[in-house]
PDB file of C-alpha atoms in Angstrom:
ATOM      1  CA  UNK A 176      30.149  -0.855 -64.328  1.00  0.00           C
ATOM      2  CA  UNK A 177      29.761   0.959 -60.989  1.00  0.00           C
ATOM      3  CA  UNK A 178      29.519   4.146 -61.381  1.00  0.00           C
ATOM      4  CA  UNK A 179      30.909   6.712 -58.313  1.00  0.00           C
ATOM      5  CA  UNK A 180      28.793   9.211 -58.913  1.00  0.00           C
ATOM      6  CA  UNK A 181      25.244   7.622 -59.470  1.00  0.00           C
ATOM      7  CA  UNK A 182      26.280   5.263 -56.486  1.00  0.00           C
ATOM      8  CA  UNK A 183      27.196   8.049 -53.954  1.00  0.00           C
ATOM      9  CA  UNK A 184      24.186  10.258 -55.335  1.00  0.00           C
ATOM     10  CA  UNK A 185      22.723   9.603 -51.897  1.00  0.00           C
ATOM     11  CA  UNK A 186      25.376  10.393 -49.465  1.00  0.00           C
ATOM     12  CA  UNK A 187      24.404  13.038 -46.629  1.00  0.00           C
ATOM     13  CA  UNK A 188      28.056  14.030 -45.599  1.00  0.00           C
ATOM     14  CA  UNK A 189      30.231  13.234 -48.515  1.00  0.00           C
ATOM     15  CA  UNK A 190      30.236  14.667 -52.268  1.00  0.00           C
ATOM     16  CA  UNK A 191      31.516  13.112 -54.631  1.00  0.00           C
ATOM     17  CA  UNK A 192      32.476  14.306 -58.328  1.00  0.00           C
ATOM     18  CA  UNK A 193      34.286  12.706 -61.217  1.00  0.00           C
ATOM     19  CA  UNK A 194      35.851  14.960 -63.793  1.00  0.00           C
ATOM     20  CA  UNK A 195      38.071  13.794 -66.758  1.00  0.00           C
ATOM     21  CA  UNK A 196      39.208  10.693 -64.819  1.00  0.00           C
ATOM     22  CA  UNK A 197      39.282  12.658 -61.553  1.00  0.00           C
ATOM     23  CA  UNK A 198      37.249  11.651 -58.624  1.00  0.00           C
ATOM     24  CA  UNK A 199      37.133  14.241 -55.763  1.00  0.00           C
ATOM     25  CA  UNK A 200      35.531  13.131 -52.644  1.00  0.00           C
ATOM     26  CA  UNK A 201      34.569  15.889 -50.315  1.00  0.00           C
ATOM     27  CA  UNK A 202      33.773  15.576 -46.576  1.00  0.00           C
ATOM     28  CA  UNK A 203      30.670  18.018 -46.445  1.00  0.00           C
ATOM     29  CA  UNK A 204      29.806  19.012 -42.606  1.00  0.00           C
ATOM     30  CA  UNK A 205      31.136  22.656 -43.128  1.00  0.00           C
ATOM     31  CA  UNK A 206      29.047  23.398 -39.936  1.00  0.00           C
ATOM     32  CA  UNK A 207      30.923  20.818 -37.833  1.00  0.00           C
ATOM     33  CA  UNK A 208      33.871  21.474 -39.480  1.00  0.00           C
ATOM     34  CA  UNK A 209      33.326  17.922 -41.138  1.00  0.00           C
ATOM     35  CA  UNK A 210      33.984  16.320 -37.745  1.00  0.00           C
ATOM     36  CA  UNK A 211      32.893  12.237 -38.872  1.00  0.00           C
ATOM     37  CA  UNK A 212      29.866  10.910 -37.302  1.00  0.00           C
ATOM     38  CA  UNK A 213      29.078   7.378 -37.900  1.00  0.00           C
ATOM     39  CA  UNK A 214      27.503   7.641 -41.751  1.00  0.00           C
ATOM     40  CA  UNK A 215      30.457  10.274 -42.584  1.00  0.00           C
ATOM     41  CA  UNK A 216      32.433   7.347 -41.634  1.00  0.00           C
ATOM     42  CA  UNK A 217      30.501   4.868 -43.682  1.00  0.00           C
ATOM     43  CA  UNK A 218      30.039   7.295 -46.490  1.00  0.00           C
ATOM     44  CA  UNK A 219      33.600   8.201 -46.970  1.00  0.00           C
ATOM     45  CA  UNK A 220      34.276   4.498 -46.834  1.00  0.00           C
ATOM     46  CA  UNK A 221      32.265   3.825 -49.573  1.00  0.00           C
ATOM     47  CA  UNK A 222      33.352   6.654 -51.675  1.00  0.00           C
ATOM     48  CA  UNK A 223      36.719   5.156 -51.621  1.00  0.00           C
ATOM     49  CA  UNK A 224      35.732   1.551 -52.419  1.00  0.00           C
ATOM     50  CA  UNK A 225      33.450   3.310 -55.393  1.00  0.00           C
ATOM     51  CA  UNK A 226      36.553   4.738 -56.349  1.00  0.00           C
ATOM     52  CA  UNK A 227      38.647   1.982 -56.762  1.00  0.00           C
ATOM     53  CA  UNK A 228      35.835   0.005 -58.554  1.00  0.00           C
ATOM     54  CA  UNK A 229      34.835   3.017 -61.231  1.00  0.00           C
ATOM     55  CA  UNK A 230      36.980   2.111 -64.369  1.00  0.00           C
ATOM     56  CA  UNK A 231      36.414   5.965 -65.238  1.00  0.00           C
ATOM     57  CA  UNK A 232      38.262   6.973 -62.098  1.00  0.00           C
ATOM     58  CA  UNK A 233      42.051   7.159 -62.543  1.00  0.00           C
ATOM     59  CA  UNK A 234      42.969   9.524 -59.285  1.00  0.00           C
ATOM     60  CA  UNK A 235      41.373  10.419 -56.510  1.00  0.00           C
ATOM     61  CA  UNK A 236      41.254  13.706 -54.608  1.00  0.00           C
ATOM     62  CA  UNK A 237      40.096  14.030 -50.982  1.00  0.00           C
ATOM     63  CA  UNK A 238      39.269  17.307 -49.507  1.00  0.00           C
ATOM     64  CA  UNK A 239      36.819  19.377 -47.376  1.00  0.00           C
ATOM     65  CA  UNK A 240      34.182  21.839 -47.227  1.00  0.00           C
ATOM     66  CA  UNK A 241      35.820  25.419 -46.117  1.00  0.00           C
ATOM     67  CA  UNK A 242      36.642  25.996 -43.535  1.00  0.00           C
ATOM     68  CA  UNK A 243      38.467  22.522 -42.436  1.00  0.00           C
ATOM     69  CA  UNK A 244      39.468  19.308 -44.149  1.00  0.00           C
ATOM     70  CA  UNK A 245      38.372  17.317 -41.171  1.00  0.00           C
ATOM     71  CA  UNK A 246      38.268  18.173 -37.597  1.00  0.00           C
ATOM     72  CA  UNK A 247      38.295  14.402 -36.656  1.00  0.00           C
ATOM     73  CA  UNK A 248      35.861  12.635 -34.818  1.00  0.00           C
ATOM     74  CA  UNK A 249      32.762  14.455 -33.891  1.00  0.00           C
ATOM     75  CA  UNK A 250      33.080  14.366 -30.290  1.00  0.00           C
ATOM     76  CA  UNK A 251      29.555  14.627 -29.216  1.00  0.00           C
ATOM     77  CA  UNK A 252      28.115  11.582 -31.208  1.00  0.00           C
ATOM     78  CA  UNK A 253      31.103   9.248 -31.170  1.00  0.00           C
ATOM     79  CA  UNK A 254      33.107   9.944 -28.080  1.00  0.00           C
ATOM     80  CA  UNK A 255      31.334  11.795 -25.340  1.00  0.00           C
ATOM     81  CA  UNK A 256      29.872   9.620 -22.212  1.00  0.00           C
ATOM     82  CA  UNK A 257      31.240   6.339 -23.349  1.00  0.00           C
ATOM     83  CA  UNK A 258      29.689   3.778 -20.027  1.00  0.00           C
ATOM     84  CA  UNK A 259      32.482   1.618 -18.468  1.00  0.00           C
ATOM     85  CA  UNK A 260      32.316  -2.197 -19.721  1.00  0.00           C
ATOM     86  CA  UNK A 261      32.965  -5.657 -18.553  1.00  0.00           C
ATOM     87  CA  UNK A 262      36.210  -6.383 -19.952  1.00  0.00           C
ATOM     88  CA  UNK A 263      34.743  -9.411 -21.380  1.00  0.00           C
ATOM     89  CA  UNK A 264      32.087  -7.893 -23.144  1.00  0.00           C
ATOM     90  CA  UNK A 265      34.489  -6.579 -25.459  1.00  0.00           C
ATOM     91  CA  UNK A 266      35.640  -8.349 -28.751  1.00  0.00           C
ATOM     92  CA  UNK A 267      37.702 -10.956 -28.896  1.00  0.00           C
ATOM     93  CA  UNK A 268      38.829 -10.132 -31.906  1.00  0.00           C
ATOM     94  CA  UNK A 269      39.328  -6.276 -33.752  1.00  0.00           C
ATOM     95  CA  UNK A 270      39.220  -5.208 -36.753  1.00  0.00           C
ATOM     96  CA  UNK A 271      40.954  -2.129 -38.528  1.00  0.00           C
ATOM     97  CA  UNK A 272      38.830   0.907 -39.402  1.00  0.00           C
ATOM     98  CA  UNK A 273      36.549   0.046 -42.469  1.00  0.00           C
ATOM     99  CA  UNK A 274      37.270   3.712 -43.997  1.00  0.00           C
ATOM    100  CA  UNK A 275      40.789   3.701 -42.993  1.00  0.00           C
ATOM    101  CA  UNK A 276      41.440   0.227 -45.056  1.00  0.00           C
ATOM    102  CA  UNK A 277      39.094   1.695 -48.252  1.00  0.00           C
ATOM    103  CA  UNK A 278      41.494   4.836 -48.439  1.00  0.00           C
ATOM    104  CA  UNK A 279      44.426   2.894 -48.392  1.00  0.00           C
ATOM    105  CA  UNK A 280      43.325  -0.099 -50.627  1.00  0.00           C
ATOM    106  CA  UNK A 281      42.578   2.236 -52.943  1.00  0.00           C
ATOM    107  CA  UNK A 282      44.407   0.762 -55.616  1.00  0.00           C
ATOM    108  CA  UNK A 283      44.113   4.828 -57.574  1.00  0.00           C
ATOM    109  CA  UNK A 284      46.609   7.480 -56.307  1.00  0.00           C
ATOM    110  CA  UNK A 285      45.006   9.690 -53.780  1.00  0.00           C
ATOM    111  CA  UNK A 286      46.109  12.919 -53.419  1.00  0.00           C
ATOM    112  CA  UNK A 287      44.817  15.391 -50.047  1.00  0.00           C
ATOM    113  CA  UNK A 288      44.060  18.541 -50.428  1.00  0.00           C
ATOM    114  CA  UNK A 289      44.016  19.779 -47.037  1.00  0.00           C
ATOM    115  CA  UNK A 290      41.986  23.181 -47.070  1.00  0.00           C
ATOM    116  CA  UNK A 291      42.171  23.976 -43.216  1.00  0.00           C
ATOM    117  CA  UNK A 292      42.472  21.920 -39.674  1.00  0.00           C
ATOM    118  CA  UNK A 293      43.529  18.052 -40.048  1.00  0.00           C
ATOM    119  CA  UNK A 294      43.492  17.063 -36.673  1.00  0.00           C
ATOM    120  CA  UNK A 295      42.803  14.132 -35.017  1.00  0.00           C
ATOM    121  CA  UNK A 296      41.322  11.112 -37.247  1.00  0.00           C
ATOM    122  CA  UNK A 297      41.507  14.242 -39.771  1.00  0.00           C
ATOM    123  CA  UNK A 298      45.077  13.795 -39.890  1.00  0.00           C
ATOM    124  CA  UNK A 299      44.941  10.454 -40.122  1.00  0.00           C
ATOM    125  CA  UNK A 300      42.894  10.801 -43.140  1.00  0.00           C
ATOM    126  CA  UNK A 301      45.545  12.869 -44.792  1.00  0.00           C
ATOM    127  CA  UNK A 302      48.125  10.245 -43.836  1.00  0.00           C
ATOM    128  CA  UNK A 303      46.038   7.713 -45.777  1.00  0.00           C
ATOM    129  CA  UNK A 304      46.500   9.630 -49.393  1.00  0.00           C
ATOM    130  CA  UNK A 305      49.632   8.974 -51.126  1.00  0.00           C
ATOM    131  CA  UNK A 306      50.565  12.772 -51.640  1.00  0.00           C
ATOM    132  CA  UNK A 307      49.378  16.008 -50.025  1.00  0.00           C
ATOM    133  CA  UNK A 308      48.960  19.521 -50.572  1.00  0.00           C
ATOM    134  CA  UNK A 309      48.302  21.996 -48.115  1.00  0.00           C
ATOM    135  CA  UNK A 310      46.641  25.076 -48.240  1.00  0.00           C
ATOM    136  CA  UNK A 311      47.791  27.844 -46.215  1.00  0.00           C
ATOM    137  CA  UNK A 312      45.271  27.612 -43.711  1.00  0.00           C
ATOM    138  CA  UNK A 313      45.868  24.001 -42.959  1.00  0.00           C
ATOM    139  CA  UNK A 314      46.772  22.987 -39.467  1.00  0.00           C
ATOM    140  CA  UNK A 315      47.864  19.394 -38.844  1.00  0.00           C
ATOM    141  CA  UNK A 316      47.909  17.824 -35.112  1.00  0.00           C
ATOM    142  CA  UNK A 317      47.715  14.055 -33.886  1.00  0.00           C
ATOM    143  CA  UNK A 318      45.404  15.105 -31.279  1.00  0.00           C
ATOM    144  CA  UNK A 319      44.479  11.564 -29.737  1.00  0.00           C
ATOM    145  CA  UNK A 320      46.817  11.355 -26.564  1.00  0.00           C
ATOM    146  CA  UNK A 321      44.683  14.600 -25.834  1.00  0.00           C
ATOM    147  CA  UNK A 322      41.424  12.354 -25.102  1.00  0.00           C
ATOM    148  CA  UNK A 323      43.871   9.170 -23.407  1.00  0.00           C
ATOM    149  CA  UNK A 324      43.725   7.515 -26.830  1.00  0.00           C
ATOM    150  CA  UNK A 325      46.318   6.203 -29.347  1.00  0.00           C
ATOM    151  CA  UNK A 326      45.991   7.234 -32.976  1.00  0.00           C
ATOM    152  CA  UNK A 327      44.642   5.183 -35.637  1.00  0.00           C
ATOM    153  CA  UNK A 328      46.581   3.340 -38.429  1.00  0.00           C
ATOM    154  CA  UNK A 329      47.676   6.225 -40.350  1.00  0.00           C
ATOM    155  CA  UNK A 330      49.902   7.169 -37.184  1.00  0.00           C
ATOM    156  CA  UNK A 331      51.579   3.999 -36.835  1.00  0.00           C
ATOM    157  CA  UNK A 332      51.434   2.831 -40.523  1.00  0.00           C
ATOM    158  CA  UNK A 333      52.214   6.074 -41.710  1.00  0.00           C
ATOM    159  CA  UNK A 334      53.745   8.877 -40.442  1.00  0.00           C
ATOM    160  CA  UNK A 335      56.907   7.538 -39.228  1.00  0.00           C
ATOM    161  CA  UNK A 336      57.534   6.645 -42.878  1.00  0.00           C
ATOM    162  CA  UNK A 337      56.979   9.559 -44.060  1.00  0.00           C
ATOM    163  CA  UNK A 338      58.666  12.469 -41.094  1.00  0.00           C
ATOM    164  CA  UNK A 339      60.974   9.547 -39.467  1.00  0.00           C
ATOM    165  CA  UNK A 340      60.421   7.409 -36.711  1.00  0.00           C
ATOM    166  CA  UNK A 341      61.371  10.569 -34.217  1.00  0.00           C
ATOM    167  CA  UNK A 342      59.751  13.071 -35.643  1.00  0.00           C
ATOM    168  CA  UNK A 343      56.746  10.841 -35.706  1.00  0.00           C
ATOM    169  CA  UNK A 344      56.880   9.969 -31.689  1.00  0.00           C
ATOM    170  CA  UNK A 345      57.321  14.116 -31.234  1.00  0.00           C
ATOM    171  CA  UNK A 346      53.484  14.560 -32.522  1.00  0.00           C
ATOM    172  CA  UNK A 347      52.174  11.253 -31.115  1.00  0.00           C
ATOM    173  CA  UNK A 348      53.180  12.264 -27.977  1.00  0.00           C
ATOM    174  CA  UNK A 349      52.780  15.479 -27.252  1.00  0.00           C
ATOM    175  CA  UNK A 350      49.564  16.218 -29.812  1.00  0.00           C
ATOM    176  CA  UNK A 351      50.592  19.389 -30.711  1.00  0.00           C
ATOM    177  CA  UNK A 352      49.051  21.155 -33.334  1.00  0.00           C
ATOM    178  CA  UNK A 353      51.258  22.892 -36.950  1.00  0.00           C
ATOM    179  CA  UNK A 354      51.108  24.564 -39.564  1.00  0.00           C
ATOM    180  CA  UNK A 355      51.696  24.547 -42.940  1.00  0.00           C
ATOM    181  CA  UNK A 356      54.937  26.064 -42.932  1.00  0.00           C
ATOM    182  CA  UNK A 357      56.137  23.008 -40.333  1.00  0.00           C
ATOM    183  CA  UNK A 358      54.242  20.470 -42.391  1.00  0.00           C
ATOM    184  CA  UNK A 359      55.936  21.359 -45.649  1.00  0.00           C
ATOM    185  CA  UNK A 360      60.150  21.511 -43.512  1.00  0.00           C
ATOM    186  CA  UNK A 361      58.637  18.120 -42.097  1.00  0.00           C
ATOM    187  CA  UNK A 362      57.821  16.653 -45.615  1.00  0.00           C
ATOM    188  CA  UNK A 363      54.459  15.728 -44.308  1.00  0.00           C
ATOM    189  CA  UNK A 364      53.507  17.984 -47.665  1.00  0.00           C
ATOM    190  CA  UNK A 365      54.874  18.391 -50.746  1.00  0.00           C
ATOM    191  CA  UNK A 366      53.535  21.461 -51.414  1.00  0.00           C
ATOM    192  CA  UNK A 367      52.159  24.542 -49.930  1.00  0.00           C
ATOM    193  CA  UNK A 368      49.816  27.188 -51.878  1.00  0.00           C
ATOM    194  CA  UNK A 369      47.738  30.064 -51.219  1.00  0.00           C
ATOM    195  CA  UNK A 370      44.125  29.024 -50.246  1.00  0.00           C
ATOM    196  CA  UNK A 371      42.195  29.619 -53.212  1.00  0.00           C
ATOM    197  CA  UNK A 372      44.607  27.846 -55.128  1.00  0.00           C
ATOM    198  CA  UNK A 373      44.993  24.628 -53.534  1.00  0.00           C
ATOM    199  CA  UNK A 374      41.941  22.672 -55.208  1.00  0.00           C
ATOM    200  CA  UNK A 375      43.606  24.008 -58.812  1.00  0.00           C
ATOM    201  CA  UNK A 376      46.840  22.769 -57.747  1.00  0.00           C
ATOM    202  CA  UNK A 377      45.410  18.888 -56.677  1.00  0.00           C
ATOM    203  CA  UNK A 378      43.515  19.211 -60.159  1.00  0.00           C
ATOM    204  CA  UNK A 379      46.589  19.948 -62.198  1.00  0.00           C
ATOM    205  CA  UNK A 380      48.626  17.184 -60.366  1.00  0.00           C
ATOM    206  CA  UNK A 381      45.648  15.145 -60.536  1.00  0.00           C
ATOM    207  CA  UNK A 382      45.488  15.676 -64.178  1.00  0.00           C
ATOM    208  CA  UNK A 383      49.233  15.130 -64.573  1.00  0.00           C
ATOM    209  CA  UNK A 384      48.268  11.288 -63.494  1.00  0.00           C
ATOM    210  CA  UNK A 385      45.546  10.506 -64.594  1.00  0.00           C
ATOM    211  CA  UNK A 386      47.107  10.969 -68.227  1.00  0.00           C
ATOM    212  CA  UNK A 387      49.720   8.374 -67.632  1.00  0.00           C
ATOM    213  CA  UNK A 388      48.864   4.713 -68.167  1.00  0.00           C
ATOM    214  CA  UNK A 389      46.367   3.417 -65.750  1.00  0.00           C
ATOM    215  CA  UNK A 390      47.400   0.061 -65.108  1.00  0.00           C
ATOM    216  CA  UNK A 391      51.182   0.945 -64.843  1.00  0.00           C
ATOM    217  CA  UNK A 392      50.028   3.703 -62.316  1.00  0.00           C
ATOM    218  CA  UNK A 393      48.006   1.109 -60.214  1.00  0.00           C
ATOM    219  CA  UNK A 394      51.027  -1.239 -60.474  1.00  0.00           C
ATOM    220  CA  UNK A 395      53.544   1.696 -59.195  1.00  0.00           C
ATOM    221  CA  UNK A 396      51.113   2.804 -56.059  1.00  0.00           C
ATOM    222  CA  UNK A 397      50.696  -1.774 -55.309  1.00  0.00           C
ATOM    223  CA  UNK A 398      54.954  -1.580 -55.040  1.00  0.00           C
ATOM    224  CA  UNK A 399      54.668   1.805 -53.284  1.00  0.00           C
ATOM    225  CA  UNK A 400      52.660   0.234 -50.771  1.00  0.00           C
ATOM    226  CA  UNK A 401      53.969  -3.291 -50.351  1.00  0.00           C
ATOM    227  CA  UNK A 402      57.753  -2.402 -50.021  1.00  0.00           C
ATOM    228  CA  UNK A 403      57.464   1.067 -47.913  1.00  0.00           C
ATOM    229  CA  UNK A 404      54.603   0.622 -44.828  1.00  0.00           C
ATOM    230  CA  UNK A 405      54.084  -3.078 -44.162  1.00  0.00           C
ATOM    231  CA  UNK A 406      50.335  -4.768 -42.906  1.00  0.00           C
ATOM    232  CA  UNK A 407      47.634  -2.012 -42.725  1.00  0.00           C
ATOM    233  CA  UNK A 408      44.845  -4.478 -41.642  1.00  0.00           C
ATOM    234  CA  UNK A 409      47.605  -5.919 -38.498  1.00  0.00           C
ATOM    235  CA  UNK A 410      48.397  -2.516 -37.624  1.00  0.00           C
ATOM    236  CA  UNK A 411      45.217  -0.816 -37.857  1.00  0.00           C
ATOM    237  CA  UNK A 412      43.477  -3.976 -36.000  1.00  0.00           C
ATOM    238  CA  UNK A 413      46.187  -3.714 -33.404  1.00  0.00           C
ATOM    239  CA  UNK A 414      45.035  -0.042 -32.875  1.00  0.00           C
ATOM    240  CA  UNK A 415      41.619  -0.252 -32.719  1.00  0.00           C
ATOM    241  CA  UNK A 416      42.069  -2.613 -29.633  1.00  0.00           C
ATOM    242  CA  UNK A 417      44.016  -0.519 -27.465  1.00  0.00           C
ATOM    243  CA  UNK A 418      41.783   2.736 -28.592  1.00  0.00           C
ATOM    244  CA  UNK A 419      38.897   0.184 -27.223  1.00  0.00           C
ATOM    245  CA  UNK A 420      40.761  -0.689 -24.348  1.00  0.00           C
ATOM    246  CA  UNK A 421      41.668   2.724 -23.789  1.00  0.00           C
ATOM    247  CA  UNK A 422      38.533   4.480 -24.025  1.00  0.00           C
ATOM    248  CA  UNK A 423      37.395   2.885 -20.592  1.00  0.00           C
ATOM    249  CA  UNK A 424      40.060   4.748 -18.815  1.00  0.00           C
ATOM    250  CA  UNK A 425      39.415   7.716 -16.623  1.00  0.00           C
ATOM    251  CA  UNK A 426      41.673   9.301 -18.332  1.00  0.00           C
ATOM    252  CA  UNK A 427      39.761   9.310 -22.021  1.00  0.00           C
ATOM    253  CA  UNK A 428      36.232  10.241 -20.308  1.00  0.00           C
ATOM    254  CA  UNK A 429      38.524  13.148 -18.752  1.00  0.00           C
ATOM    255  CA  UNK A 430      39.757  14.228 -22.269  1.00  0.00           C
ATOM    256  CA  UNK A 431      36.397  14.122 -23.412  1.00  0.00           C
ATOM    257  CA  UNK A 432      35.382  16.448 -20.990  1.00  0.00           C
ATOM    258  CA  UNK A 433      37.386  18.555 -20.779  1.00  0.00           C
ATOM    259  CA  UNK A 434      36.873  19.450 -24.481  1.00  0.00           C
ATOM    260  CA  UNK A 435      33.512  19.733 -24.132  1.00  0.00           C
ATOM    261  CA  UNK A 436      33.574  22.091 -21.483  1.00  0.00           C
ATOM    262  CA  UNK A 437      36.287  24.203 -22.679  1.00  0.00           C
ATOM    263  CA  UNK A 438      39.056  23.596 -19.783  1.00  0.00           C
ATOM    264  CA  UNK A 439      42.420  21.726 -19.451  1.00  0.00           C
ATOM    265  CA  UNK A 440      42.177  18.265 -18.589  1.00  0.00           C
ATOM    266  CA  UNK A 441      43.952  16.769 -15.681  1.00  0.00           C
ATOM    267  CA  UNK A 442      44.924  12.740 -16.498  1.00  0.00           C
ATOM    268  CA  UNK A 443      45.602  10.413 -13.849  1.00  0.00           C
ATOM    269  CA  UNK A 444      47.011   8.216 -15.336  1.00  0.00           C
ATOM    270  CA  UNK A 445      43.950   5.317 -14.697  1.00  0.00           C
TER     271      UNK A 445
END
């Protein structure tokens, strides 16, 4: 049997635990705020597919390392100075986001415990768990039109499912930044605690769960997921070619540096 935690023994970025049928995967790059680099990305991918293959695990919590849950994409590795390409070197084909897909083909409820900023593909990652609790620190924002980009799956697939297809467009498009307080009148959370006890609060609910009958659990999240949100693989593969597309724009490498340098950015819209 694969085991999560002898399997993800070796992760850099990402901690995993399993307690009484409760996995808890833990983004752990407290001094970048756990902004993903690539192997955060391919560790937190794995950790979910672990997950999901671990007959111990029967719910999964995702979470940070104070002070953020995840700051998104760590700008300097992944974004900054992308060259401008030959449109036909790019793909022909795309493919959605191998983490995104493993967090939401995770056929075990996941519950996010968001301990501070979810922004950007942070947000996203929230998006991908099926219920989540905020901490009163947390700060949620869809940050991507900031850097000329389009969200991930989570945005499309998600969010207008969950705060309505308005709602949804409002933070798309404008990429402001909220609180708990808005997240919880939204119903982007269920439920808001103080800081210290948000991780008790996932571990009671996870608890709660992973009590009931494992297979009829897996069976209610597989009709959760079919009937409410649609094709994550079309949608997500769909977004990863216009953030491709995108991020040979003017516009993006403006975004980009304009956060690096601390200033507000000024898009022209090429």
């Amino acid at each position: 049997m694969v085991s999560l935690t002898e399997k993800s023994a070796g992760f850099a970025h990402v901690r995993c635990t399993l307690d009484d049928h409760v996995a808890t995967v833990a983004l752990d790059r407290p001094e970048r705020r756990n902004a993903l680099n690539y192997q955060a990305y391919d560790e937190l991918e794995q950790a979910f597919r672990l997950s999901a293959a671990d007959d111990e695990v029967r719910c999964v919590i995702v979470t940070g390392a104070d002070p953020a849950f995840c700051s998104g994409d760590d700008v300097g590795e992944i974004m900054a100075g992308p060259k401008p390409v030959s449109k036909r070197s790019l793909p022909v084909t795309y493919q959605a986001t191998p983490a995104a897909i493993a967090a939401l083909e995770c056929d075990k409820p996941v519950i996010a415990a968001v301990n501070g900023a979810a922004v950007g593909w942070g947000m996203e990652l929230a998006l991908f768990a099926d219920i989540r609790l905020a901490s009163e620190k947390a700060k949620f924002g869809e940050l991507f039109v900031k850097r000329g980009l389009v969200c991930d799956v989570g945005g499309f697939y998600r969010l207008p499912a969950v705060v309505g297809p308005a709602k949804a467009a409002e933070l798309l498009f404008t990429g402001d930044v909220f609180d708990a307080a808005e997240a919880l009148r939204i119903g982007l959370v269920s439920q808001v605690t103080a800081h210290e006890a948000l991780l008790p609060a996932a571990r009671n609910l996870a608890g709660r769960i992973a009590a009931n009958p494992p297979l009829a659990v897996r069976h209610l999240k597989a009709g959760l997921s079919r009937f409410a949100y649609g094709d994550p693989r079309e949608i997500g593969a769909w977004a990863i070619e216009k953030i491709r597309l995108l991020m040979q724009t003017e516009d993006h490498r403006e975004g980009v540096a304009s956060f690096l340098e601390k200033r507000q950015p000024v898009f022209q819209g090429r």
